[in-house]
PDB file of C-alpha atoms in Angstrom:
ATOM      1  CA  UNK A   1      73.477  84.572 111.703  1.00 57.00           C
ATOM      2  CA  UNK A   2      69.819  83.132 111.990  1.00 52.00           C
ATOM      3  CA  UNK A   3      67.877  85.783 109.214  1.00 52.00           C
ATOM      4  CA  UNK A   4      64.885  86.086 111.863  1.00 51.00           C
ATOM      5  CA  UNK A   5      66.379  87.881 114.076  1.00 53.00           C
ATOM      6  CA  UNK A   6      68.674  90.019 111.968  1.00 51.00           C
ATOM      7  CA  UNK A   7      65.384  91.221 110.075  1.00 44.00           C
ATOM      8  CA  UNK A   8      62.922  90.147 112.251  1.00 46.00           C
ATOM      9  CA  UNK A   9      59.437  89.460 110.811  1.00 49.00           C
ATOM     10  CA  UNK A  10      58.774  91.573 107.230  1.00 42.00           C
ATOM     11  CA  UNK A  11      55.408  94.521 107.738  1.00 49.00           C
ATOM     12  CA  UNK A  12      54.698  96.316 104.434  1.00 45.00           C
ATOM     13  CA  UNK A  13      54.289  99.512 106.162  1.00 42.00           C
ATOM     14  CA  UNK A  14      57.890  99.284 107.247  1.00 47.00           C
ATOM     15  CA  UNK A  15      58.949  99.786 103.493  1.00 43.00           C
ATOM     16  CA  UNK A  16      56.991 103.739 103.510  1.00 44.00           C
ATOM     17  CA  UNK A  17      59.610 104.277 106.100  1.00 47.00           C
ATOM     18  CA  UNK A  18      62.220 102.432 104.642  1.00 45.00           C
ATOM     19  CA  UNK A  19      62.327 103.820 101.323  1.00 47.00           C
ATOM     20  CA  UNK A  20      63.109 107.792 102.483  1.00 52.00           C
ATOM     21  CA  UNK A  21      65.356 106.453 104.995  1.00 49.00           C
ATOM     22  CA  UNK A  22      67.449 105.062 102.211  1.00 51.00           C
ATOM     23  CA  UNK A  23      66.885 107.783  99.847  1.00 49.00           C
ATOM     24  CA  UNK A  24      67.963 110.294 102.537  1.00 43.00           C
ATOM     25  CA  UNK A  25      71.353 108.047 102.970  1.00 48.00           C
ATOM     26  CA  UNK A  26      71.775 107.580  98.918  1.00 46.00           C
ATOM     27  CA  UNK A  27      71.592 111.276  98.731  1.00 35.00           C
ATOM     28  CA  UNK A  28      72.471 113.223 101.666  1.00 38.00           C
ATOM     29  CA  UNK A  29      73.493 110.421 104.385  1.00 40.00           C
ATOM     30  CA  UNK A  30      77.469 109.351 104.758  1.00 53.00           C
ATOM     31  CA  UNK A  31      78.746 105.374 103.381  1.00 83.00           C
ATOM     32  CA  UNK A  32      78.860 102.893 105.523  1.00 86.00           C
ATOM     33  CA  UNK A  33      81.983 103.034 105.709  1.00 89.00           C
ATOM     34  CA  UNK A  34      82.498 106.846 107.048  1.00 89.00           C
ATOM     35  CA  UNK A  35      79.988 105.773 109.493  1.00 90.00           C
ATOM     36  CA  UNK A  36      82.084 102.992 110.670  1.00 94.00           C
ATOM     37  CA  UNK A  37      84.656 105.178 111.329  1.00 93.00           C
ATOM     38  CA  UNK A  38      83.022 107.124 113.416  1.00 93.00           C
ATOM     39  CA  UNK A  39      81.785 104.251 115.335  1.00 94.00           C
ATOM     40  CA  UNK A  40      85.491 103.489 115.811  1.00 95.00           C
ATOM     41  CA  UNK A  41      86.878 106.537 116.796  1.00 94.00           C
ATOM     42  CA  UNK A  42      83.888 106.716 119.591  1.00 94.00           C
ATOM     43  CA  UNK A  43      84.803 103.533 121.528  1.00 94.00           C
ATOM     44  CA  UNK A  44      88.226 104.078 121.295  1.00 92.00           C
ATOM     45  CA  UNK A  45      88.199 106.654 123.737  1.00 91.00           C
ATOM     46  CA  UNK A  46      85.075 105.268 125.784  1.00 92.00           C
ATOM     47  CA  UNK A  47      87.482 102.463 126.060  1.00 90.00           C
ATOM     48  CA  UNK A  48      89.973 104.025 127.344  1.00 86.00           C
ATOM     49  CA  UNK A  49      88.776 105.264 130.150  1.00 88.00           C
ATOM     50  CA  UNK A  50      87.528 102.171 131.239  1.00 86.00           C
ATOM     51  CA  UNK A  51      89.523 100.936 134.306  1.00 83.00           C
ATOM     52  CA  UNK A  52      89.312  97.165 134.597  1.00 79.00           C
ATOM     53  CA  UNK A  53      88.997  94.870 137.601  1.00 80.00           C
ATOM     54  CA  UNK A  54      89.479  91.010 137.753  1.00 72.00           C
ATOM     55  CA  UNK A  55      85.485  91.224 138.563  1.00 81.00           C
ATOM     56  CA  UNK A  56      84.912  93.200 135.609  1.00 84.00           C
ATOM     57  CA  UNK A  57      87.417  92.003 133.154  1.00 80.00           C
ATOM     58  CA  UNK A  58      85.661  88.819 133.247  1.00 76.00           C
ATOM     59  CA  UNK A  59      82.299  90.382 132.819  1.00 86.00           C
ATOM     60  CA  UNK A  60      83.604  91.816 129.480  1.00 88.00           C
ATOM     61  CA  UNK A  61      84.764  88.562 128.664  1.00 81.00           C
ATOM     62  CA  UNK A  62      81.609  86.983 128.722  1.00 85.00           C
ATOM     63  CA  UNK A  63      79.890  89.694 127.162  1.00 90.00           C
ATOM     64  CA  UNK A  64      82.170  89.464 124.251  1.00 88.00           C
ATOM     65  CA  UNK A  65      82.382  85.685 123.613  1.00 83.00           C
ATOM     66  CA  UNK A  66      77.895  86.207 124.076  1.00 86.00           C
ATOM     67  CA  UNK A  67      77.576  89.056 121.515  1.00 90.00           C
ATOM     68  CA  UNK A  68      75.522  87.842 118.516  1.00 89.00           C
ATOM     69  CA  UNK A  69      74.982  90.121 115.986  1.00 90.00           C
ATOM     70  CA  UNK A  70      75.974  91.266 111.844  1.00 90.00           C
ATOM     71  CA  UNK A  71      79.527  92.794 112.914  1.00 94.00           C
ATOM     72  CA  UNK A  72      80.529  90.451 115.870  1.00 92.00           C
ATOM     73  CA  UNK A  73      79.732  87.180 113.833  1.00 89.00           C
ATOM     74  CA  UNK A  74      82.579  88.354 110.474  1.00 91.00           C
ATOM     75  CA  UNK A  75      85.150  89.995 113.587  1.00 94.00           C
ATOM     76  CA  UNK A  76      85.193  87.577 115.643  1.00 90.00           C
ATOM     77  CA  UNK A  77      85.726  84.865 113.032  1.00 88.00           C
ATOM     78  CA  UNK A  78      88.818  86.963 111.297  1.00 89.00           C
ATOM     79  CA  UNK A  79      89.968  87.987 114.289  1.00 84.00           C
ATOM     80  CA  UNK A  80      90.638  84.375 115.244  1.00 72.00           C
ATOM     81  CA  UNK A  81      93.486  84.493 112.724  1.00 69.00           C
ATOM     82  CA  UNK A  82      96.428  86.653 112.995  1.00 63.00           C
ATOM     83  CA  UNK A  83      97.350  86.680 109.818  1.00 71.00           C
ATOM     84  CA  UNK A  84      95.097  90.284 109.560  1.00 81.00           C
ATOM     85  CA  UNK A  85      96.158  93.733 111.014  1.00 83.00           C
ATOM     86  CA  UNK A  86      92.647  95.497 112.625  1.00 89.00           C
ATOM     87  CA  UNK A  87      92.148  98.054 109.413  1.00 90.00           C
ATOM     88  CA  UNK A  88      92.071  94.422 107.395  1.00 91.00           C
ATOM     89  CA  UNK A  89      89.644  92.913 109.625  1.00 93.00           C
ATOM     90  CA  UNK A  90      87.335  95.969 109.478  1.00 95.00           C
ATOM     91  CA  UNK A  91      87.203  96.161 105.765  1.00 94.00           C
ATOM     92  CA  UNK A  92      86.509  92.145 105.607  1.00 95.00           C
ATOM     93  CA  UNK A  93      83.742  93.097 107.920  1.00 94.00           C
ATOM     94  CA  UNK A  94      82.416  95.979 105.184  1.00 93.00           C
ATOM     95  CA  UNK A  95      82.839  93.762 102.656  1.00 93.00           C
ATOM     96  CA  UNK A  96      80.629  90.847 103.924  1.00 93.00           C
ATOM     97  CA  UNK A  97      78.287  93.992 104.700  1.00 89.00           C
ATOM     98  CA  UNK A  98      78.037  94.989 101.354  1.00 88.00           C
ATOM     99  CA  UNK A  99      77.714  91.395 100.190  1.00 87.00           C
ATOM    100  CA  UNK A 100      74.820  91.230 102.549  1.00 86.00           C
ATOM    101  CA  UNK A 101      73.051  94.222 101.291  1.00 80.00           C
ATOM    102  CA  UNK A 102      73.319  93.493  97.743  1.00 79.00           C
ATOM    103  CA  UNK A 103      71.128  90.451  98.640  1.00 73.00           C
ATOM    104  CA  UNK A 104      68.478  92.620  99.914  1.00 61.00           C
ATOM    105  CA  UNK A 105      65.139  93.426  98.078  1.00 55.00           C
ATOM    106  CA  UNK A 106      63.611  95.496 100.344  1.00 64.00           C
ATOM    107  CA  UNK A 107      64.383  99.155 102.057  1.00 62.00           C
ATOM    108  CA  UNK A 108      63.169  98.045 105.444  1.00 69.00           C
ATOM    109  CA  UNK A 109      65.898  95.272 105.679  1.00 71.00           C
ATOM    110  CA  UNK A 110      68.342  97.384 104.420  1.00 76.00           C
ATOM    111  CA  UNK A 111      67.810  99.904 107.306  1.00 76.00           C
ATOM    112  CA  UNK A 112      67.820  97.020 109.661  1.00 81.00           C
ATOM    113  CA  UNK A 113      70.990  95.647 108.131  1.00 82.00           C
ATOM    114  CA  UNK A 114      72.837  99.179 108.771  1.00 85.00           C
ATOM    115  CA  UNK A 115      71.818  99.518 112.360  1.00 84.00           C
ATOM    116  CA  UNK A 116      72.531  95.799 113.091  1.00 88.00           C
ATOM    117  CA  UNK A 117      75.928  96.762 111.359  1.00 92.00           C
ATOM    118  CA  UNK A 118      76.528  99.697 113.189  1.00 93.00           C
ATOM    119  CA  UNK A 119      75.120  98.983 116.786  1.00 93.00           C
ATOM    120  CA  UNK A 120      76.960  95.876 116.443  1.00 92.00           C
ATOM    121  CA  UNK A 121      80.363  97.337 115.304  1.00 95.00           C
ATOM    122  CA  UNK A 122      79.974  99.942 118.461  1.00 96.00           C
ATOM    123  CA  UNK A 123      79.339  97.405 120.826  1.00 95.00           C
ATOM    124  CA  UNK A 124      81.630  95.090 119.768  1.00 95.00           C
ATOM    125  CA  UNK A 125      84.546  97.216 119.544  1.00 96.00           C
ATOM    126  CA  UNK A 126      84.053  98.989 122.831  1.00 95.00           C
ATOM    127  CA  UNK A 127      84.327  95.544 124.515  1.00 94.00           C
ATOM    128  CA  UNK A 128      87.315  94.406 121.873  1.00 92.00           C
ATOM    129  CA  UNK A 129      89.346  97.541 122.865  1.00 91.00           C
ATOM    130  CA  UNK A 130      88.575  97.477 126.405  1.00 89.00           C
ATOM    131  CA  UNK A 131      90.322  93.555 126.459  1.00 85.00           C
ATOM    132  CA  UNK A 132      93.011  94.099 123.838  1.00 76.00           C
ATOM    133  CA  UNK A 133      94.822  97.056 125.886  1.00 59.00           C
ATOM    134  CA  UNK A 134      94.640  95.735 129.530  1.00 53.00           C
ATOM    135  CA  UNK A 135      94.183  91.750 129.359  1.00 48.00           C
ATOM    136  CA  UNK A 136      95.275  90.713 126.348  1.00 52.00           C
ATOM    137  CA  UNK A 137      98.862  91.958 125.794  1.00 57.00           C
ATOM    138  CA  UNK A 138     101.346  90.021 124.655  1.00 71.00           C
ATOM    139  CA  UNK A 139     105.207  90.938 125.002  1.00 79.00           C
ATOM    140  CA  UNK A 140     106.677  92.740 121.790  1.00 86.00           C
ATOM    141  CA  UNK A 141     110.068  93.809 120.365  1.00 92.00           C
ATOM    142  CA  UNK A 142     109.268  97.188 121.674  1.00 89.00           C
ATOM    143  CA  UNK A 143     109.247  96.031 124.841  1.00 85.00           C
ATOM    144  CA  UNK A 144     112.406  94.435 124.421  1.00 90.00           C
ATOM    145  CA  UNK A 145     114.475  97.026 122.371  1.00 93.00           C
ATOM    146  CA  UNK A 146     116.376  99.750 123.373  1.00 91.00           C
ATOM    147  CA  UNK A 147     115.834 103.268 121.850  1.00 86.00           C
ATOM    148  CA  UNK A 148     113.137 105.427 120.577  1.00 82.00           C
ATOM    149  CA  UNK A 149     111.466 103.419 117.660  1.00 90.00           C
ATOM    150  CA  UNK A 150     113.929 100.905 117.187  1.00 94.00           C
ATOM    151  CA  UNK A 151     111.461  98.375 116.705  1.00 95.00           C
ATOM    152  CA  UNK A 152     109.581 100.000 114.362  1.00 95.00           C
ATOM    153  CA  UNK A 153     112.927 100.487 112.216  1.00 96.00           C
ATOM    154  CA  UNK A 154     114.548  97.113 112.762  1.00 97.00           C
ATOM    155  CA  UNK A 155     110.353  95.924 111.460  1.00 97.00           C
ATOM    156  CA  UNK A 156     111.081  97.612 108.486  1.00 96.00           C
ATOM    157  CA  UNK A 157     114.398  96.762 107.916  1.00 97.00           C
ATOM    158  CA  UNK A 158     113.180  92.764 108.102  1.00 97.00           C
ATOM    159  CA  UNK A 159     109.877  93.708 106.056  1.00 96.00           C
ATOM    160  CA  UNK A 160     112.776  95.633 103.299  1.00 96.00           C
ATOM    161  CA  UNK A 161     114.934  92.322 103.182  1.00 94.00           C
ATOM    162  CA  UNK A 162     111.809  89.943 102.817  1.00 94.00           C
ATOM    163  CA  UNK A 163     112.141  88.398 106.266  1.00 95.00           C
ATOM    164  CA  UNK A 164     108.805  88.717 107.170  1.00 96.00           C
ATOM    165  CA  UNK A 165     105.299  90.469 105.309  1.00 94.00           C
ATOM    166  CA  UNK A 166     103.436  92.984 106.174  1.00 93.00           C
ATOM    167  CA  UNK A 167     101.604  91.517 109.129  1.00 92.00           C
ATOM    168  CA  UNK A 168     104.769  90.279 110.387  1.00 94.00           C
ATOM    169  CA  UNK A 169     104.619  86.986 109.553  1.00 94.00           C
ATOM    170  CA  UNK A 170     107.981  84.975 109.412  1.00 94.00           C
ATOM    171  CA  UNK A 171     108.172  84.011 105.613  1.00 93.00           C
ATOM    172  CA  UNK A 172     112.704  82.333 105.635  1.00 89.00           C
ATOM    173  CA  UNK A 173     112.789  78.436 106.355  1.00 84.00           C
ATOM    174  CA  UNK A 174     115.862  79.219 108.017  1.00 83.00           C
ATOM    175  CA  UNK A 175     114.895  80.212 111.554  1.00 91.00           C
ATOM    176  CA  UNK A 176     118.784  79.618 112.736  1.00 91.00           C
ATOM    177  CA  UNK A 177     119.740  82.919 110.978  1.00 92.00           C
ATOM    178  CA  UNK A 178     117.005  85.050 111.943  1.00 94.00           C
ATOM    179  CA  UNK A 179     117.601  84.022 115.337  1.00 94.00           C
ATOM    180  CA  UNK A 180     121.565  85.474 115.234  1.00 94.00           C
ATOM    181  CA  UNK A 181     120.442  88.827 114.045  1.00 95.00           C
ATOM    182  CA  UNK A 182     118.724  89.078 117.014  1.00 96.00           C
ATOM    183  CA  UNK A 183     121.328  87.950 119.083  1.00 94.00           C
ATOM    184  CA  UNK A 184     123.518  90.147 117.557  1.00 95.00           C
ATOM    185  CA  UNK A 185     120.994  93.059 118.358  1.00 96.00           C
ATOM    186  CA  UNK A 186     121.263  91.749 122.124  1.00 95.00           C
ATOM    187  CA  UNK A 187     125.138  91.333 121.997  1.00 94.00           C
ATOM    188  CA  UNK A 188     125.322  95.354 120.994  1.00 95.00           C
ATOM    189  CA  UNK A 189     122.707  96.109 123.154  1.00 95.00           C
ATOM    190  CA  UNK A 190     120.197  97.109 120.721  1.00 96.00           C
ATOM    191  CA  UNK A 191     118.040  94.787 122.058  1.00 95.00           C
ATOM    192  CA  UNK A 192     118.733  94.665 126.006  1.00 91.00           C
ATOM    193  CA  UNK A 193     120.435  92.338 127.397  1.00 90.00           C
ATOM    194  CA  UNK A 194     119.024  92.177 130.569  1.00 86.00           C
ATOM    195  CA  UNK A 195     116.294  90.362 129.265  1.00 86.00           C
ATOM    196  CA  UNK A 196     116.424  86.280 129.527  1.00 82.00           C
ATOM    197  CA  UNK A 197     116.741  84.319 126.008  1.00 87.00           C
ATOM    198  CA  UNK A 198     112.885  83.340 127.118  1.00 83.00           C
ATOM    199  CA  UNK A 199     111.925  86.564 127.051  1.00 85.00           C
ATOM    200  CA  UNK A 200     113.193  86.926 123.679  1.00 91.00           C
ATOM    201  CA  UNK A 201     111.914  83.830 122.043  1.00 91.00           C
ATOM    202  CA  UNK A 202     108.583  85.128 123.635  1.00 86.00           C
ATOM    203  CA  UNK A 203     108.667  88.336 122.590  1.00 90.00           C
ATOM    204  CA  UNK A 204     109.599  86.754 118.979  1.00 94.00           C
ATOM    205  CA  UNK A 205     106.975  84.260 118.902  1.00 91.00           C
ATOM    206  CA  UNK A 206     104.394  87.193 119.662  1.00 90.00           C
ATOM    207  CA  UNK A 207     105.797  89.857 116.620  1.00 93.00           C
ATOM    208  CA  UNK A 208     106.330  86.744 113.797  1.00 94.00           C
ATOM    209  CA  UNK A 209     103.360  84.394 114.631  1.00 89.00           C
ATOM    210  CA  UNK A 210     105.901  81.490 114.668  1.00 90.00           C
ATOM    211  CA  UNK A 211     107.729  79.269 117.115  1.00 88.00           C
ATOM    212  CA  UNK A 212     111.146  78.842 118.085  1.00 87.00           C
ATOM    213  CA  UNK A 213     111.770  76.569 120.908  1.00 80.00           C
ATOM    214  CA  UNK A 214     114.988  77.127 123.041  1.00 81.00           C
ATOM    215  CA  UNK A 215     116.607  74.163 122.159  1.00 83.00           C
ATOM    216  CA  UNK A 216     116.447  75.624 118.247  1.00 82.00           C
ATOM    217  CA  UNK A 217     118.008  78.945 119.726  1.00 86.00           C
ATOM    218  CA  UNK A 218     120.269  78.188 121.921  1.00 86.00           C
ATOM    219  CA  UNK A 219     121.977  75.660 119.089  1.00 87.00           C
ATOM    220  CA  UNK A 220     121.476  79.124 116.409  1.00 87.00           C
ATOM    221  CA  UNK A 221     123.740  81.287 118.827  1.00 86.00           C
ATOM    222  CA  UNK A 222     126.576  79.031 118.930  1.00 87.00           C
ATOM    223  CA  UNK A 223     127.238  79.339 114.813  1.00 89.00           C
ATOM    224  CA  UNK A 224     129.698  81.009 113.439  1.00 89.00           C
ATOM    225  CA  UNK A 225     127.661  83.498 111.288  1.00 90.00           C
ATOM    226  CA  UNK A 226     127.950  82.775 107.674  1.00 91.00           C
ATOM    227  CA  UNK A 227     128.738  85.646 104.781  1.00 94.00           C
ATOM    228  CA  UNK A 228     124.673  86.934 104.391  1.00 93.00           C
ATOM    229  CA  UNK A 229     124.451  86.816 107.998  1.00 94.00           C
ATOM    230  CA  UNK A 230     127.538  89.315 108.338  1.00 95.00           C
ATOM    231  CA  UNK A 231     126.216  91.324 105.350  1.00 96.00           C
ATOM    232  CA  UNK A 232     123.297  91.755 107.368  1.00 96.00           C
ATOM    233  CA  UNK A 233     125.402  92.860 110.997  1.00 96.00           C
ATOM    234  CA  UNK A 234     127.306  95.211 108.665  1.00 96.00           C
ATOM    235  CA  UNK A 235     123.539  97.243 107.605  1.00 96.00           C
ATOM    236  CA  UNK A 236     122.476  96.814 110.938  1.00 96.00           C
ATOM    237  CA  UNK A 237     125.574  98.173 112.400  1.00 96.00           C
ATOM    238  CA  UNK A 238     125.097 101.217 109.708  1.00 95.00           C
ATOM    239  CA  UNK A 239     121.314 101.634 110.595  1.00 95.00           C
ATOM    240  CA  UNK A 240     121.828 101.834 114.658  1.00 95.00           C
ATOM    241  CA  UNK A 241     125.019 103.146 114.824  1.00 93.00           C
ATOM    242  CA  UNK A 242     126.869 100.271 115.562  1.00 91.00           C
ATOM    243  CA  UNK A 243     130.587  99.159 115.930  1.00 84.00           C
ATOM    244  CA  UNK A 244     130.883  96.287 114.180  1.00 65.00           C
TER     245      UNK A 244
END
């Protein structure tokens, strides 16, 4: 971000402010980070209330992709990845904050730096939320699944037997197996089976940040599972009450 207009041009009077300012927060004030958090839990519900037009859903759109400032510039370019859950995005964001300040000789900028932080980080997020609920939804197991939080179990199960980490990334080469346990989830009905096998692989695709064409999954659901794969059925079968 261009240092002019993060900090603008330097006054030396601005430091007889700046200095009890950043006493005041050394002392008395919150960390950046509780402040943050605040910030956060604000939008969230300004957000939320926000009802969202084709008109205005574009506006937002262009407002976000426009914003310019401390916060937007380190979101936006993590954010581009999926390979981060939000909380890790926000503290990459604090982070690059702090690496920021620690650069900073004078009180004035540091003052600056916070309210460019947290103006930005208000702003940003209000438009990010608004988006990510009602434009930017992507189908997801629990769309798919049938039963109160049986994706969130069947998650953990796959994070428990090292299918995929903790952001749900895919981490087995062999793709043909993890697609049978979720046929076999279909074939009992855990997952429902009035969804098409497109809906599936979508749905997939969205939750492991990989691909898996149809050709791939259609071939996977004609094996004969092999013995891990009907270890597998057998703790699934346990876990959702299955006859297997």
């Amino acid at each position: 971000m261009d240092q002019k207009k993060l900090y603008g041009r330097w006054n030396f009077w601005e430091e007889f402010v700046g200095y009890p300012m950043m006493i005041f927060y050394w002392i008395k004030g919150e960390k950046i980070s509780k402040m943050l958090v605040k910030r956060i839990e604000k939008v969230k519900q300004k957000s939320s209330q926000i009802s969202l037009t084709d008109k205005r859903r574009n506006e937002f759109l262009i407002r976000y992709e426009k914003l310019d400032n401390f916060f937007s510039l380190h979101f936006k370019n993590i954010d581009a990845s999926r390979n981060h859950n939000f909380e890790e995005k926000i503290e990459y964001c604090l982070e690059q904050y702090r690496k920021e300040s620690t650069s900073l000789i004078t009180s004035s900028n540091l003052m600056k730096l916070q309210g460019n932080f947290l103006n930005g980080a208000e702003a940003t997020l209000f438009l990010y939320f608004a988006l990510e609920s009602k434009t930017k939804r992507e189908i997801r197991l629990s769309d798919i699944m049938i039963g109160e939080n049986s994706s969130e179990i069947f998650i953990d199960f796959l994070k428990d037997k090292k299918f995929i980490d903790e952001n749900h990334n895919l981490i087995v080469d062999q793709k043909s197996s993890f697609i049978r346990i979720h046929r076999f989830l279909k074939d009992n009905h855990i997952i429902n089976p009035d969804f098409q096998d497109t809906t599936i692989i979508e749905a997939m695709e969205n939750e492991y940040n990989s691909n898996f064409d149809k050709g791939t999954f259609s071939r996977s659901i004609t094996v004969k599972p092999n013995d891990f794969e009907e270890t597998i059925y057998q703790e699934l079968s346990k876990l959702f009450n299955i006859k297997h």
